[in-house]
Amino acid sequence: MSRFLNARYEALEPYTPGEQPKNAGDLIKLNTNENPYPPAPAVAAVIDNGQLQKLKLYSDPEAAPLTEAIADFYGLHKEQVIAGNGSDEILAFIFMALSGKSGKVYYPQISYSFYPVYCGIFGAKGVEVPLGADFTVEPADYYHQDGTIVITNPNAPTGRALSRAEIESILKANRENLVVIDEAYVDFGAESAVKLIDRYDNLLVVQTFSKSRSLAGARIGYALGNEAVIADLNKIKFSFNPYNLNRLSILAGVEAIKDRAYFEETCGKIIKTREAFVKEMTKLGFHVLPSKANFVFTSSERISGEAYFAALRKFNILVRHFNDEKIANYVRITIGTPEEMDRLIAATKQILDGVAQDGKDR
């Protein structure tokens, strides 16, 4: 720590991203919820030499072609859309400027670990709301609060999802509070809250191109909501980084969201693979939480989460383990291709056989 750091940031605990191996080789990477399939075919086609030559020019600060394409996809007006450098930037703007008069932000105690980091950076008063005994987000816990509410749906790392009706009940009980639904994983089987936007001016939906549209490396996120709330976010964006999306990402995003058929096809593949994988893991005695995301959260009485994570790594399979005591016995497994999940199942059988031969559980 240098002597120049502002004292308010001395105790800041930064977000820890999932491991990104520099030399993946034969590694099966199932730790950061990336899509196993490539982007829509037109994405590669649109980025030609002519577009590369245009990189000498600044990008459109309004990202107009992209926000218009997003608005068209959802049947909204372009004034109801803002695009950002990943959904993380959009979320940062929310924690920075939209925490209401109280400065409080309510979010699940077990959820996206960037939320408390943002509170630390921007001085918001984070209020962690415990999950239910089965890791469910309980809607009633968010009724009649006195600050902004941020809920990841489906939640991460659990994969559990609220229904649209449950989200609406939270909106009804908080008409004077902004309710942010972070839908990074919604396209894998959950109900989106987008259809509620025109009925509730206190709703803001945040989504990303990183998961269901296979563009994690392009860093495209967006928010959908009431025009006044979007205008507030744009005020922050243009005061912070007007050119927040590069030219190639804007082009890629437009083509990705236009290809609805490919989007539905790849999401369908992941859902089908997830359900088949859950059945196989259940046969092996694992407890798998119901998931509406492109990952599952699972544990076993025969092996600890940490030991299972380490054992899979020896098979060149990388999953995610969290040190938080409340979830330390679980691992989060991204859904890859059917072949990748078959290799994980085969490795798991060998790991459990080894545990049985050792005559011990952990």
Short mmCIF file of C-alpha atoms in Angstrom, two decimals:
data_model
loop_
_atom_site.label_atom_id
_atom_site.label_comp_id
_atom_site.label_asym_id
_atom_site.label_seq_id
_atom_site.Cartn_x
_atom_site.Cartn_y
_atom_site.Cartn_z
CA MET A 1 0.00 0.00 0.00
CA SER A 2 1.45 3.36 -0.99
CA ARG A 3 1.32 6.50 1.09
CA PHE A 4 -0.88 8.07 -1.59
CA LEU A 5 -3.96 5.87 -1.14
CA ASN A 6 -6.97 7.65 0.29
CA ALA A 7 -7.56 6.38 3.81
CA ARG A 8 -11.18 5.48 3.01
CA TYR A 9 -9.91 2.67 0.76
CA GLU A 10 -7.32 1.16 3.09
CA ALA A 11 -9.69 -1.56 4.32
CA LEU A 12 -11.26 -2.22 0.92
CA GLU A 13 -11.43 -5.91 0.02
CA PRO A 14 -11.45 -6.15 -3.78
CA TYR A 15 -13.57 -8.54 -5.78
CA THR A 16 -11.85 -11.84 -6.53
CA PRO A 17 -12.62 -13.02 -10.07
CA GLY A 18 -12.59 -16.68 -11.04
CA GLU A 19 -9.25 -18.04 -12.13
CA GLN A 20 -8.35 -17.36 -15.77
CA PRO A 21 -5.49 -19.77 -16.63
CA LYS A 22 -3.05 -18.31 -19.13
CA ASN A 23 -2.22 -21.71 -20.65
CA ALA A 24 -5.45 -23.69 -20.57
CA GLY A 25 -4.19 -26.60 -22.68
CA ASP A 26 -6.42 -29.60 -22.01
CA LEU A 27 -8.06 -27.86 -19.05
CA ILE A 28 -11.87 -28.00 -18.91
CA LYS A 29 -12.77 -24.55 -17.62
CA LEU A 30 -16.05 -24.65 -15.72
CA ASN A 31 -15.39 -21.98 -13.11
CA THR A 32 -16.53 -18.60 -14.51
CA ASN A 33 -19.91 -19.35 -16.12
CA GLU A 34 -18.74 -18.68 -19.65
CA ASN A 35 -20.78 -20.00 -22.55
CA PRO A 36 -19.22 -23.12 -24.15
CA TYR A 37 -20.50 -22.14 -27.59
CA PRO A 38 -19.11 -19.42 -29.89
CA PRO A 39 -20.92 -16.13 -30.53
CA ALA A 40 -23.55 -15.87 -33.26
CA PRO A 41 -21.98 -16.43 -36.71
CA ALA A 42 -22.63 -12.86 -37.88
CA VAL A 43 -20.45 -11.52 -35.06
CA ALA A 44 -17.29 -12.75 -36.75
CA ALA A 45 -18.51 -11.69 -40.18
CA VAL A 46 -19.17 -8.07 -39.21
CA ILE A 47 -15.70 -7.48 -37.77
CA ASP A 48 -13.79 -7.15 -41.04
CA ASN A 49 -10.65 -5.27 -42.01
CA GLY A 50 -12.66 -2.14 -42.74
CA GLN A 51 -13.97 -2.07 -39.20
CA LEU A 52 -10.51 -2.73 -37.80
CA GLN A 53 -9.24 0.31 -39.69
CA LYS A 54 -11.93 2.40 -38.01
CA LEU A 55 -10.44 1.68 -34.60
CA LYS A 56 -8.47 4.90 -35.03
CA LEU A 57 -11.81 6.69 -34.47
CA TYR A 58 -13.70 7.02 -31.21
CA SER A 59 -16.75 4.85 -30.73
CA ASP A 60 -20.30 6.20 -30.61
CA PRO A 61 -20.70 7.49 -27.02
CA GLU A 62 -24.41 6.66 -27.13
CA ALA A 63 -23.79 3.19 -28.61
CA ALA A 64 -26.95 3.98 -30.57
CA PRO A 65 -26.99 0.96 -32.93
CA LEU A 66 -26.68 -1.35 -29.92
CA THR A 67 -29.20 0.34 -27.62
CA GLU A 68 -31.69 0.48 -30.50
CA ALA A 69 -31.20 -3.22 -31.22
CA ILE A 70 -31.65 -4.07 -27.55
CA ALA A 71 -34.79 -1.94 -27.34
CA ASP A 72 -36.18 -3.65 -30.42
CA PHE A 73 -35.50 -7.11 -28.96
CA TYR A 74 -37.49 -6.32 -25.81
CA GLY A 75 -40.17 -4.12 -27.38
CA LEU A 76 -39.00 -1.01 -25.50
CA HIS A 77 -38.04 2.53 -26.49
CA LYS A 78 -34.34 3.28 -26.92
CA GLU A 79 -34.64 5.83 -24.10
CA GLN A 80 -35.32 2.88 -21.78
CA VAL A 81 -31.92 1.30 -22.49
CA ILE A 82 -28.36 2.09 -21.44
CA ALA A 83 -25.33 0.03 -22.48
CA GLY A 84 -22.17 -0.28 -20.41
CA ASN A 85 -18.75 -1.85 -20.26
CA GLY A 86 -20.10 -5.10 -18.90
CA SER A 87 -23.00 -5.22 -16.47
CA ASP A 88 -20.40 -4.56 -13.75
CA GLU A 89 -20.10 -0.95 -14.92
CA ILE A 90 -23.88 -0.52 -14.89
CA LEU A 91 -24.02 -1.96 -11.36
CA ALA A 92 -21.21 0.35 -10.28
CA PHE A 93 -23.22 3.36 -11.47
CA ILE A 94 -26.21 2.10 -9.48
CA PHE A 95 -24.26 1.71 -6.24
CA MET A 96 -22.56 5.05 -6.89
CA ALA A 97 -25.62 7.18 -7.50
CA LEU A 98 -28.91 5.34 -6.99
CA SER A 99 -28.85 4.30 -3.34
CA GLY A 100 -31.65 6.73 -2.49
CA LYS A 101 -31.92 9.21 0.37
CA SER A 102 -30.90 6.66 3.00
CA GLY A 103 -27.79 5.55 1.14
CA LYS A 104 -28.73 1.94 1.92
CA VAL A 105 -28.55 -0.95 -0.53
CA TYR A 106 -30.20 -4.25 0.39
CA TYR A 107 -28.95 -7.46 -1.26
CA PRO A 108 -28.78 -11.18 -0.45
CA GLN A 109 -26.10 -12.21 2.01
CA ILE A 110 -24.95 -14.92 -0.39
CA SER A 111 -24.91 -13.45 -3.87
CA TYR A 112 -22.66 -11.65 -6.33
CA SER A 113 -19.62 -10.72 -4.26
CA PHE A 114 -19.12 -7.46 -6.14
CA TYR A 115 -22.04 -5.88 -4.23
CA PRO A 116 -20.20 -5.34 -0.92
CA VAL A 117 -17.14 -4.18 -2.87
CA TYR A 118 -19.21 -1.48 -4.58
CA CYS A 119 -20.56 -0.41 -1.20
CA GLY A 120 -17.00 -0.03 0.03
CA ILE A 121 -15.92 1.97 -3.00
CA PHE A 122 -18.89 4.33 -3.21
CA GLY A 123 -19.79 4.66 0.45
CA ALA A 124 -23.19 3.00 0.21
CA LYS A 125 -24.53 1.32 3.33
CA GLY A 126 -24.75 -2.32 2.38
CA VAL A 127 -27.39 -4.40 4.18
CA GLU A 128 -26.97 -8.14 3.69
CA VAL A 129 -30.26 -10.04 3.85
CA PRO A 130 -29.88 -13.70 4.92
CA LEU A 131 -31.15 -16.41 2.61
CA GLY A 132 -33.61 -19.06 3.67
CA ALA A 133 -32.38 -22.38 5.06
CA ASP A 134 -32.51 -23.86 1.56
CA PHE A 135 -30.65 -20.88 0.03
CA THR A 136 -33.82 -19.26 -1.29
CA VAL A 137 -34.30 -15.52 -1.57
CA GLU A 138 -37.41 -14.80 0.51
CA PRO A 139 -39.44 -11.98 -1.12
CA ALA A 140 -41.04 -10.88 2.17
CA ASP A 141 -37.59 -10.09 3.57
CA TYR A 142 -37.43 -7.21 1.09
CA TYR A 143 -40.87 -5.73 1.69
CA HIS A 144 -41.13 -2.12 2.93
CA GLN A 145 -37.42 -1.37 3.11
CA ASP A 146 -35.81 2.07 3.25
CA GLY A 147 -33.27 1.87 0.45
CA THR A 148 -32.40 0.45 -2.94
CA ILE A 149 -32.86 -3.31 -3.37
CA VAL A 150 -30.53 -5.34 -5.58
CA ILE A 151 -31.32 -9.00 -6.25
CA THR A 152 -29.50 -11.32 -8.64
CA ASN A 153 -32.11 -13.53 -10.30
CA PRO A 154 -31.28 -16.34 -10.73
CA ASN A 155 -29.05 -15.86 -7.75
CA ALA A 156 -25.36 -16.63 -7.89
CA PRO A 157 -23.80 -18.89 -6.86
CA THR A 158 -26.91 -20.88 -5.92
CA GLY A 159 -28.81 -20.81 -9.23
CA ARG A 160 -32.16 -20.48 -7.48
CA ALA A 161 -34.66 -18.08 -9.07
CA LEU A 162 -37.63 -16.00 -8.04
CA SER A 163 -40.73 -16.02 -10.22
CA ARG A 164 -41.91 -12.85 -11.94
CA ALA A 165 -44.85 -12.76 -9.53
CA GLU A 166 -42.49 -12.81 -6.54
CA ILE A 167 -40.46 -9.98 -8.02
CA GLU A 168 -43.66 -8.02 -8.59
CA SER A 169 -44.59 -8.45 -4.94
CA ILE A 170 -41.29 -6.82 -3.98
CA LEU A 171 -41.94 -3.95 -6.39
CA LYS A 172 -45.42 -3.38 -4.99
CA ALA A 173 -44.09 -3.25 -1.44
CA ASN A 174 -41.37 -0.75 -2.33
CA ARG A 175 -42.98 1.84 -4.60
CA GLU A 176 -40.64 4.55 -3.25
CA ASN A 177 -37.50 2.43 -3.56
CA LEU A 178 -35.57 1.41 -6.64
CA VAL A 179 -35.60 -2.36 -7.16
CA VAL A 180 -32.73 -3.66 -9.29
CA ILE A 181 -33.01 -7.17 -10.71
CA ASP A 182 -29.62 -8.39 -11.92
CA GLU A 183 -30.52 -10.92 -14.61
CA ALA A 184 -27.09 -12.08 -15.75
CA TYR A 185 -28.33 -15.69 -15.96
CA VAL A 186 -32.04 -15.24 -16.65
CA ASP A 187 -31.95 -16.67 -20.19
CA PHE A 188 -31.31 -20.22 -18.95
CA GLY A 189 -34.80 -20.89 -17.65
CA ALA A 190 -35.89 -18.13 -15.27
CA GLU A 191 -38.66 -15.55 -15.72
CA SER A 192 -37.39 -12.10 -16.67
CA ALA A 193 -38.82 -9.01 -15.00
CA VAL A 194 -38.59 -7.00 -18.23
CA LYS A 195 -42.34 -7.34 -18.85
CA LEU A 196 -42.94 -5.37 -15.63
CA ILE A 197 -40.93 -2.30 -16.67
CA ASP A 198 -43.80 -0.29 -18.12
CA ARG A 199 -45.90 -0.96 -15.00
CA TYR A 200 -43.33 -0.06 -12.34
CA ASP A 201 -41.18 3.05 -12.59
CA ASN A 202 -39.09 1.76 -9.67
CA LEU A 203 -37.81 -1.29 -11.58
CA LEU A 204 -34.40 -1.50 -13.21
CA VAL A 205 -33.36 -4.72 -14.96
CA VAL A 206 -29.65 -5.34 -15.58
CA GLN A 207 -28.48 -7.91 -18.13
CA THR A 208 -25.29 -8.91 -19.94
CA PHE A 209 -24.03 -10.34 -23.22
CA SER A 210 -21.39 -12.35 -21.35
CA LYS A 211 -23.41 -15.49 -20.65
CA SER A 212 -26.26 -16.30 -23.02
CA ARG A 213 -24.75 -14.46 -25.98
CA SER A 214 -21.18 -15.79 -25.64
CA LEU A 215 -19.52 -12.37 -25.51
CA ALA A 216 -17.82 -12.35 -22.11
CA GLY A 217 -14.65 -10.96 -23.66
CA ALA A 218 -16.48 -8.13 -25.43
CA ARG A 219 -17.67 -6.62 -22.11
CA ILE A 220 -21.22 -5.59 -22.95
CA GLY A 221 -23.83 -5.02 -20.27
CA TYR A 222 -27.05 -3.05 -20.27
CA ALA A 223 -29.93 -1.89 -18.14
CA LEU A 224 -33.61 -1.57 -18.97
CA GLY A 225 -36.05 0.59 -17.09
CA ASN A 226 -38.04 3.78 -16.74
CA GLU A 227 -36.75 6.58 -18.95
CA ALA A 228 -36.02 8.86 -15.98
CA VAL A 229 -33.89 6.22 -14.26
CA ILE A 230 -32.01 5.50 -17.48
CA ALA A 231 -31.42 9.25 -17.89
CA ASP A 232 -29.91 9.31 -14.39
CA LEU A 233 -27.56 6.47 -15.32
CA ASN A 234 -26.58 8.24 -18.53
CA LYS A 235 -25.76 11.36 -16.53
CA ILE A 236 -23.31 9.31 -14.47
CA LYS A 237 -21.90 7.54 -17.53
CA PHE A 238 -21.25 10.76 -19.46
CA SER A 239 -19.63 12.23 -16.36
CA PHE A 240 -17.37 9.21 -15.99
CA ASN A 241 -16.55 7.60 -19.36
CA PRO A 242 -18.61 8.60 -22.42
CA TYR A 243 -16.79 6.17 -24.73
CA ASN A 244 -17.35 3.21 -22.45
CA LEU A 245 -17.99 0.69 -25.25
CA ASN A 246 -15.47 0.15 -28.03
CA ARG A 247 -16.45 0.08 -31.72
CA LEU A 248 -16.03 -3.68 -32.15
CA SER A 249 -18.09 -4.54 -29.08
CA ILE A 250 -20.94 -2.37 -30.34
CA LEU A 251 -20.87 -4.18 -33.69
CA ALA A 252 -20.67 -7.58 -32.04
CA GLY A 253 -23.52 -6.81 -29.68
CA VAL A 254 -25.84 -5.71 -32.48
CA GLU A 255 -25.30 -8.92 -34.44
CA ALA A 256 -25.55 -11.11 -31.35
CA ILE A 257 -28.92 -9.75 -30.27
CA LYS A 258 -30.33 -9.76 -33.80
CA ASP A 259 -29.76 -13.51 -34.17
CA ARG A 260 -32.63 -14.66 -31.96
CA ALA A 261 -32.65 -18.19 -33.41
CA TYR A 262 -29.00 -18.85 -32.52
CA PHE A 263 -29.50 -17.36 -29.06
CA GLU A 264 -32.46 -19.65 -28.37
CA GLU A 265 -30.62 -22.66 -29.79
CA THR A 266 -27.53 -22.31 -27.63
CA CYS A 267 -29.51 -21.51 -24.48
CA GLY A 268 -31.62 -24.60 -25.16
CA LYS A 269 -28.51 -26.75 -25.49
CA ILE A 270 -27.16 -25.52 -22.17
CA ILE A 271 -30.48 -26.11 -20.39
CA LYS A 272 -30.68 -29.65 -21.80
CA THR A 273 -27.09 -30.39 -20.77
CA ARG A 274 -27.71 -28.95 -17.30
CA GLU A 275 -30.71 -31.18 -16.67
CA ALA A 276 -28.87 -34.30 -17.85
CA PHE A 277 -25.86 -33.39 -15.70
CA VAL A 278 -28.03 -32.84 -12.61
CA LYS A 279 -29.53 -36.33 -13.04
CA GLU A 280 -26.09 -37.92 -13.22
CA MET A 281 -24.77 -36.02 -10.21
CA THR A 282 -27.87 -36.95 -8.22
CA LYS A 283 -27.25 -40.61 -9.04
CA LEU A 284 -23.79 -40.19 -7.54
CA GLY A 285 -25.31 -38.95 -4.30
CA PHE A 286 -24.71 -35.24 -4.77
CA HIS A 287 -27.19 -32.67 -3.54
CA VAL A 288 -27.79 -30.20 -6.39
CA LEU A 289 -29.79 -27.04 -5.81
CA PRO A 290 -32.53 -26.35 -8.37
CA SER A 291 -30.88 -24.14 -10.98
CA LYS A 292 -32.23 -21.77 -13.62
CA ALA A 293 -28.73 -20.61 -14.55
CA ASN A 294 -25.89 -21.92 -16.71
CA PHE A 295 -24.28 -23.43 -13.62
CA VAL A 296 -25.22 -25.66 -10.70
CA PHE A 297 -24.36 -25.46 -7.00
CA THR A 298 -23.71 -28.86 -5.51
CA SER A 299 -22.38 -30.68 -2.45
CA SER A 300 -21.78 -34.23 -1.25
CA GLU A 301 -21.68 -35.84 2.17
CA ARG A 302 -18.79 -38.01 0.96
CA ILE A 303 -16.33 -35.27 0.12
CA SER A 304 -15.94 -31.64 1.16
CA GLY A 305 -16.31 -28.84 -1.34
CA GLU A 306 -12.66 -27.88 -1.03
CA ALA A 307 -11.46 -31.47 -1.46
CA TYR A 308 -13.73 -32.02 -4.47
CA PHE A 309 -12.49 -28.81 -6.08
CA ALA A 310 -8.87 -29.86 -5.57
CA ALA A 311 -9.49 -33.41 -6.80
CA LEU A 312 -11.16 -32.20 -10.00
CA ARG A 313 -8.19 -29.92 -10.64
CA LYS A 314 -5.98 -33.01 -10.76
CA PHE A 315 -8.18 -34.20 -13.63
CA ASN A 316 -7.66 -30.86 -15.40
CA ILE A 317 -11.18 -29.73 -14.56
CA LEU A 318 -11.56 -26.29 -13.02
CA VAL A 319 -14.71 -25.42 -11.02
CA ARG A 320 -15.35 -22.70 -8.44
CA HIS A 321 -15.08 -23.10 -4.68
CA PHE A 322 -15.84 -20.32 -2.20
CA ASN A 323 -14.22 -20.04 1.22
CA ASP A 324 -17.30 -18.50 2.83
CA GLU A 325 -18.14 -20.76 5.76
CA LYS A 326 -21.85 -20.81 4.89
CA ILE A 327 -21.21 -22.39 1.49
CA ALA A 328 -17.77 -23.94 1.93
CA ASN A 329 -19.10 -27.46 1.36
CA TYR A 330 -20.41 -26.55 -2.10
CA VAL A 331 -18.83 -26.05 -5.49
CA ARG A 332 -20.25 -24.11 -8.40
CA ILE A 333 -19.98 -25.89 -11.73
CA THR A 334 -20.50 -24.09 -15.03
CA ILE A 335 -22.41 -26.07 -17.63
CA GLY A 336 -20.12 -26.77 -20.57
CA THR A 337 -20.61 -28.98 -23.59
CA PRO A 338 -22.09 -32.48 -23.12
CA GLU A 339 -18.61 -33.94 -23.69
CA GLU A 340 -17.09 -31.73 -20.98
CA MET A 341 -19.78 -32.66 -18.48
CA ASP A 342 -19.32 -36.35 -19.28
CA ARG A 343 -15.63 -36.00 -18.47
CA LEU A 344 -16.50 -34.35 -15.17
CA ILE A 345 -18.90 -37.16 -14.29
CA ALA A 346 -16.25 -39.77 -15.13
CA ALA A 347 -13.69 -37.92 -13.00
CA THR A 348 -16.16 -37.63 -10.14
CA LYS A 349 -16.76 -41.38 -10.16
CA GLN A 350 -13.03 -41.99 -9.87
CA ILE A 351 -12.74 -39.42 -7.08
CA LEU A 352 -15.56 -41.02 -5.09
CA ASP A 353 -14.08 -44.48 -5.63
CA GLY A 354 -10.84 -43.18 -4.19
CA VAL A 355 -12.66 -41.77 -1.18
CA ALA A 356 -14.35 -45.15 -0.61
CA GLN A 357 -11.03 -47.00 -0.87
CA ASP A 358 -9.48 -44.66 1.67
CA GLY A 359 -12.26 -45.61 4.05
CA LYS A 360 -12.95 -42.05 5.03
CA ASP A 361 -15.43 -39.38 4.12
CA ARG A 362 -13.24 -36.29 3.91
#
